Amino acid sequence: MPMYQETPDPSLQALESRQDDILKRLYELKAAVDGLSKMIHTPDADIDMTNILPADEPPALSTSALDLNSVLGKDYGALKDIVINANPASPPLSLLVLHRLLCERYRVLSTVHTHSSVKSVPENLLKCFGEQTRKQPRHEFQLGFTLIWKNVPKTQMKFSIQTMCPIEGEGNIARFLFSLFGQKHNAVNLTLIDSWVDIAMFQLKEGSSKEKAAVFRSMNSALGKSPWLVGQELTVADVVLWSVLQQTEGCSTAPANVQRWLRSCENLAPFSTVLALLK
């Protein structure tokens, strides 16, 4: 009995191909809508108080998107959103500095909200991300950075707000944000960086006068050996310690090497811009 091989029906193949394309487009559209819903339904935000402030175009970096995807994961068309709740009575200066640094690396959609639990926010904090200069479609940005001024006891951050437990504490959030730059350190330096961040948040910010004096001595010693607290590069340790010094008004009593380091920080635009908010 002769064997016959059934010839595929071209019309059926075309139909299957179209179905695959439609399903793919629906999936991408769903991801994009989910991204928009994160912005519109940001928890605890009063939408009528929003300022959407696109950052200036950063210098071309061929690895920017790759770095973000490796740290945050692919989101299939939806904008990666970072949402921070902060108390205007104690603004997290380190996070504002890191926002500026992120804007130099990525295309950041910067947004400021005011929560109803806060009666008033100083004008300089409402405009902490700068003046709105132009509007661009949401999909042209690589990262969303939303700051909500809210009456919270500790600064909080959520990424992928529908599924993630909040990260609490300025130091912990600063660690997360700095990880987006993809800096590589050995185990010793990583330990030193973490130690400096903890020292900043617990000893320098909340410690006794003796503890603060001990921190200054340690900083002065470290900065006598290298331009930054941990080696030849700026790290999150520098950002957090600088910010705490500004908040505690400890700059005037700092020893010589720390004073030099403070000037080095403030010679960088992200630091000087944030410093201007305090004046």
CSV table of C-alpha atoms in Angstrom, one decimal:
chain,number,residue,atom,x,y,z
A,1,MET,CA,0.0,0.0,0.0
A,2,PRO,CA,1.6,3.3,-1.0
A,3,MET,CA,2.5,5.8,1.7
A,4,TYR,CA,1.4,9.3,1.3
A,5,GLN,CA,2.9,12.3,3.2
A,6,GLU,CA,0.3,14.9,4.0
A,7,THR,CA,1.2,18.3,2.6
A,8,PRO,CA,0.7,21.2,5.2
A,9,ASP,CA,-2.1,23.5,4.3
A,10,PRO,CA,-0.5,26.9,3.5
A,11,SER,CA,-3.6,28.8,4.7
A,12,LEU,CA,-3.4,26.9,8.1
A,13,GLN,CA,0.3,27.7,8.5
A,14,ALA,CA,-0.4,31.4,7.8
A,15,LEU,CA,-3.2,31.3,10.4
A,16,GLU,CA,-1.0,29.7,13.0
A,17,SER,CA,1.7,32.3,12.3
A,18,ARG,CA,-0.7,35.2,12.7
A,19,GLN,CA,-2.0,33.7,16.0
A,20,ASP,CA,1.5,33.5,17.3
A,21,ASP,CA,2.2,37.1,16.4
A,22,ILE,CA,-1.1,38.3,18.0
A,23,LEU,CA,-0.3,36.4,21.2
A,24,LYS,CA,3.1,37.9,21.4
A,25,ARG,CA,1.8,41.4,20.8
A,26,LEU,CA,-0.9,40.9,23.5
A,27,TYR,CA,1.8,39.8,26.0
A,28,GLU,CA,3.9,42.8,25.3
A,29,LEU,CA,0.9,45.1,25.5
A,30,LYS,CA,-0.1,43.6,28.9
A,31,ALA,CA,3.4,44.2,30.2
A,32,ALA,CA,3.3,47.8,29.1
A,33,VAL,CA,-0.1,48.4,30.7
A,34,ASP,CA,1.2,46.8,33.9
A,35,GLY,CA,4.0,49.3,33.8
A,36,LEU,CA,1.6,52.2,33.4
A,37,SER,CA,-0.6,51.0,36.2
A,38,LYS,CA,2.4,51.1,38.5
A,39,MET,CA,2.7,54.8,37.9
A,40,ILE,CA,-1.0,55.6,38.0
A,41,HIS,CA,-1.8,53.4,41.1
A,42,THR,CA,1.4,54.3,43.1
A,43,PRO,CA,0.4,53.5,46.7
A,44,ASP,CA,-0.3,56.4,49.0
A,45,ALA,CA,0.3,59.1,46.4
A,46,ASP,CA,-1.9,62.1,45.6
A,47,ILE,CA,-1.8,62.2,41.8
A,48,ASP,CA,-2.8,65.8,41.5
A,49,MET,CA,0.4,66.8,43.2
A,50,THR,CA,2.7,65.1,40.7
A,51,ASN,CA,5.5,66.7,38.9
A,52,ILE,CA,7.0,64.5,36.1
A,53,LEU,CA,10.5,65.6,35.5
A,54,PRO,CA,12.4,63.8,32.7
A,55,ALA,CA,16.2,63.9,33.2
A,56,ASP,CA,18.5,65.3,30.5
A,57,GLU,CA,19.9,62.8,28.0
A,58,PRO,CA,22.8,60.8,29.6
A,59,PRO,CA,26.0,60.1,27.8
A,60,ALA,CA,25.8,57.1,25.5
A,61,LEU,CA,26.7,53.9,27.4
A,62,SER,CA,26.3,50.7,25.4
A,63,THR,CA,26.0,48.6,28.5
A,64,SER,CA,23.4,50.6,30.4
A,65,ALA,CA,20.3,48.5,29.5
A,66,LEU,CA,22.3,45.3,30.0
A,67,ASP,CA,23.4,46.4,33.5
A,68,LEU,CA,19.8,47.2,34.5
A,69,ASN,CA,18.4,44.0,33.1
A,70,SER,CA,21.1,42.0,34.9
A,71,VAL,CA,20.3,43.6,38.3
A,72,LEU,CA,16.5,44.2,38.0
A,73,GLY,CA,15.5,41.5,35.5
A,74,LYS,CA,13.7,42.0,32.2
A,75,ASP,CA,10.3,43.5,32.4
A,76,TYR,CA,9.1,42.9,28.8
A,77,GLY,CA,8.3,46.5,27.8
A,78,ALA,CA,7.2,47.8,31.2
A,79,LEU,CA,9.2,50.6,32.8
A,80,LYS,CA,11.3,49.5,35.8
A,81,ASP,CA,9.9,51.6,38.7
A,82,ILE,CA,11.6,52.5,42.0
A,83,VAL,CA,9.2,54.1,44.5
A,84,ILE,CA,10.5,55.8,47.6
A,85,ASN,CA,8.5,57.1,50.6
A,86,ALA,CA,10.5,59.7,52.6
A,87,ASN,CA,9.7,62.2,55.3
A,88,PRO,CA,10.4,65.8,54.3
A,89,ALA,CA,11.3,66.6,57.9
A,90,SER,CA,14.4,64.4,57.4
A,91,PRO,CA,15.1,64.3,53.6
A,92,PRO,CA,17.3,61.3,52.6
A,93,LEU,CA,20.1,63.3,50.9
A,94,SER,CA,22.1,60.3,49.9
A,95,LEU,CA,19.1,59.0,47.8
A,96,LEU,CA,18.9,62.4,46.1
A,97,VAL,CA,22.6,62.3,45.3
A,98,LEU,CA,22.2,58.7,43.9
A,99,HIS,CA,19.2,59.9,41.8
A,100,ARG,CA,21.5,62.5,40.2
A,101,LEU,CA,24.2,59.9,39.6
A,102,LEU,CA,21.6,57.5,38.0
A,103,CYS,CA,20.5,60.3,35.7
A,104,GLU,CA,24.1,60.6,34.4
A,105,ARG,CA,24.0,56.9,33.6
A,106,TYR,CA,20.4,56.1,32.5
A,107,ARG,CA,17.4,57.8,31.0
A,108,VAL,CA,15.4,58.3,34.2
A,109,LEU,CA,11.7,59.3,34.5
A,110,SER,CA,11.7,61.3,37.7
A,111,THR,CA,8.5,61.9,39.6
A,112,VAL,CA,7.6,63.7,42.8
A,113,HIS,CA,4.4,63.2,44.8
A,114,THR,CA,3.1,64.6,48.1
A,115,HIS,CA,1.1,62.4,50.3
A,116,SER,CA,-2.0,63.7,52.2
A,117,SER,CA,-0.3,62.9,55.6
A,118,VAL,CA,2.1,65.8,55.0
A,119,LYS,CA,0.5,69.3,55.3
A,120,SER,CA,3.3,71.1,53.5
A,121,VAL,CA,6.5,70.4,51.8
A,122,PRO,CA,9.2,73.1,51.2
A,123,GLU,CA,9.4,74.3,47.6
A,124,ASN,CA,13.0,73.2,47.3
A,125,LEU,CA,12.0,69.6,48.1
A,126,LEU,CA,9.1,69.6,45.7
A,127,LYS,CA,11.6,70.6,43.0
A,128,CYS,CA,14.4,68.4,44.3
A,129,PHE,CA,14.6,66.7,40.9
A,130,GLY,CA,14.8,70.0,39.0
A,131,GLU,CA,12.4,71.9,36.8
A,132,GLN,CA,10.3,70.2,34.2
A,133,THR,CA,11.8,71.0,30.9
A,134,ARG,CA,10.2,68.6,28.4
A,135,LYS,CA,7.9,65.7,28.1
A,136,GLN,CA,8.8,62.4,26.5
A,137,PRO,CA,6.8,59.2,26.1
A,138,ARG,CA,7.2,56.8,29.0
A,139,HIS,CA,8.6,54.0,26.9
A,140,GLU,CA,11.7,56.1,26.0
A,141,PHE,CA,13.0,55.9,29.6
A,142,GLN,CA,15.1,53.1,31.1
A,143,LEU,CA,14.1,53.6,34.8
A,144,GLY,CA,11.3,55.2,36.8
A,145,PHE,CA,12.2,57.0,40.0
A,146,THR,CA,9.3,58.1,42.1
A,147,LEU,CA,9.7,60.0,45.4
A,148,ILE,CA,6.7,60.4,47.7
A,149,TRP,CA,7.0,62.9,50.5
A,150,LYS,CA,5.1,61.2,53.3
A,151,ASN,CA,4.9,61.2,57.1
A,152,VAL,CA,6.9,57.9,57.6
A,153,PRO,CA,9.2,57.0,60.5
A,154,LYS,CA,11.8,55.5,58.2
A,155,THR,CA,12.5,56.0,54.5
A,156,GLN,CA,11.0,53.1,52.5
A,157,MET,CA,11.6,51.8,49.0
A,158,LYS,CA,9.7,49.4,46.7
A,159,PHE,CA,10.8,48.1,43.4
A,160,SER,CA,8.2,46.2,41.4
A,161,ILE,CA,5.7,47.5,43.9
A,162,GLN,CA,3.0,44.8,43.3
A,163,THR,CA,5.2,42.0,44.5
A,164,MET,CA,8.0,43.3,46.7
A,165,CYS,CA,8.2,43.9,50.4
A,166,PRO,CA,9.6,47.4,51.2
A,167,ILE,CA,13.2,48.0,51.9
A,168,GLU,CA,13.5,50.2,55.0
A,169,GLY,CA,16.3,52.6,56.0
A,170,GLU,CA,18.2,55.2,54.0
A,171,GLY,CA,21.4,53.1,54.1
A,172,ASN,CA,19.8,49.9,52.8
A,173,ILE,CA,18.1,51.8,50.0
A,174,ALA,CA,21.3,53.5,49.1
A,175,ARG,CA,23.0,50.1,48.8
A,176,PHE,CA,20.3,48.9,46.4
A,177,LEU,CA,20.5,52.1,44.2
A,178,PHE,CA,24.3,52.0,44.0
A,179,SER,CA,24.1,48.4,42.9
A,180,LEU,CA,22.6,49.7,39.6
A,181,PHE,CA,26.0,51.0,38.6
A,182,GLY,CA,27.4,47.5,38.5
A,183,GLN,CA,30.6,48.4,40.4
A,184,LYS,CA,32.7,45.3,41.2
A,185,HIS,CA,34.6,44.9,44.5
A,186,ASN,CA,36.5,42.1,46.2
A,187,ALA,CA,35.2,40.7,49.4
A,188,VAL,CA,37.4,42.8,51.6
A,189,ASN,CA,36.3,46.1,50.0
A,190,LEU,CA,32.6,45.0,50.0
A,191,THR,CA,32.9,44.4,53.8
A,192,LEU,CA,34.5,47.8,54.3
A,193,ILE,CA,31.8,49.6,52.2
A,194,ASP,CA,29.0,47.9,54.2
A,195,SER,CA,30.8,48.7,57.5
A,196,TRP,CA,31.1,52.4,56.6
A,197,VAL,CA,27.4,52.6,55.7
A,198,ASP,CA,26.4,51.1,59.0
A,199,ILE,CA,28.8,53.4,60.8
A,200,ALA,CA,27.2,56.4,59.1
A,201,MET,CA,23.6,55.4,60.0
A,202,PHE,CA,24.1,54.1,63.5
A,203,GLN,CA,27.2,55.8,65.0
A,204,LEU,CA,27.5,59.1,63.1
A,205,LYS,CA,23.8,59.8,62.8
A,206,GLU,CA,22.5,58.4,66.1
A,207,GLY,CA,25.6,57.9,68.3
A,208,SER,CA,27.0,59.9,71.2
A,209,SER,CA,29.6,62.6,70.9
A,210,LYS,CA,32.4,60.0,71.7
A,211,GLU,CA,31.1,57.7,69.0
A,212,LYS,CA,31.1,60.5,66.5
A,213,ALA,CA,34.6,61.6,67.4
A,214,ALA,CA,35.7,58.0,66.9
A,215,VAL,CA,34.1,58.0,63.4
A,216,PHE,CA,36.0,61.1,62.5
A,217,ARG,CA,39.3,59.6,63.5
A,218,SER,CA,38.6,56.5,61.5
A,219,MET,CA,37.6,58.5,58.5
A,220,ASN,CA,40.6,60.8,58.8
A,221,SER,CA,42.9,57.7,58.9
A,222,ALA,CA,41.3,56.0,55.8
A,223,LEU,CA,41.2,59.3,53.8
A,224,GLY,CA,44.9,59.8,54.5
A,225,LYS,CA,45.6,56.6,52.5
A,226,SER,CA,43.2,57.1,49.5
A,227,PRO,CA,41.1,59.8,48.0
A,228,TRP,CA,37.8,58.0,48.8
A,229,LEU,CA,36.8,56.0,51.9
A,230,VAL,CA,37.4,52.7,50.1
A,231,GLY,CA,40.1,53.0,47.5
A,232,GLN,CA,40.4,55.0,44.4
A,233,GLU,CA,36.7,55.1,43.4
A,234,LEU,CA,33.6,56.8,44.8
A,235,THR,CA,31.4,54.2,46.5
A,236,VAL,CA,28.0,54.2,48.3
A,237,ALA,CA,30.0,54.6,51.6
A,238,ASP,CA,31.1,58.1,50.4
A,239,VAL,CA,27.6,59.1,49.4
A,240,VAL,CA,26.0,58.0,52.7
A,241,LEU,CA,28.6,59.4,55.0
A,242,TRP,CA,28.6,62.8,53.2
A,243,SER,CA,24.9,62.9,53.4
A,244,VAL,CA,24.8,62.1,57.2
A,245,LEU,CA,27.5,64.8,57.8
A,246,GLN,CA,25.3,67.3,56.1
A,247,GLN,CA,22.2,66.3,58.1
A,248,THR,CA,24.1,66.3,61.4
A,249,GLU,CA,25.9,69.6,60.7
A,250,GLY,CA,29.2,67.9,61.5
A,251,CYS,CA,31.2,69.3,58.6
A,252,SER,CA,32.7,72.3,60.4
A,253,THR,CA,34.4,70.1,63.1
A,254,ALA,CA,35.7,67.5,60.7
A,255,PRO,CA,39.5,66.9,60.6
A,256,ALA,CA,41.8,67.9,57.7
A,257,ASN,CA,41.5,64.8,55.5
A,258,VAL,CA,37.8,64.7,56.0
A,259,GLN,CA,37.5,68.4,55.0
A,260,ARG,CA,39.5,67.6,51.8
A,261,TRP,CA,37.2,64.7,51.1
A,262,LEU,CA,34.1,66.8,51.6
A,263,ARG,CA,35.4,69.3,49.0
A,264,SER,CA,36.1,66.5,46.6
A,265,CYS,CA,32.5,65.3,47.0
A,266,GLU,CA,31.1,68.8,46.5
A,267,ASN,CA,33.1,69.3,43.4
A,268,LEU,CA,30.9,66.7,41.8
A,269,ALA,CA,27.6,68.0,40.4
A,270,PRO,CA,25.3,65.5,42.0
A,271,PHE,CA,26.6,66.5,45.5
A,272,SER,CA,26.6,70.2,44.9
A,273,THR,CA,23.1,70.2,43.4
A,274,VAL,CA,21.7,68.4,46.5
A,275,LEU,CA,23.7,70.7,48.8
A,276,ALA,CA,22.0,73.7,47.3
A,277,LEU,CA,18.7,72.2,48.5
A,278,LEU,CA,19.8,72.9,52.1
A,279,LYS,CA,20.3,76.6,51.6
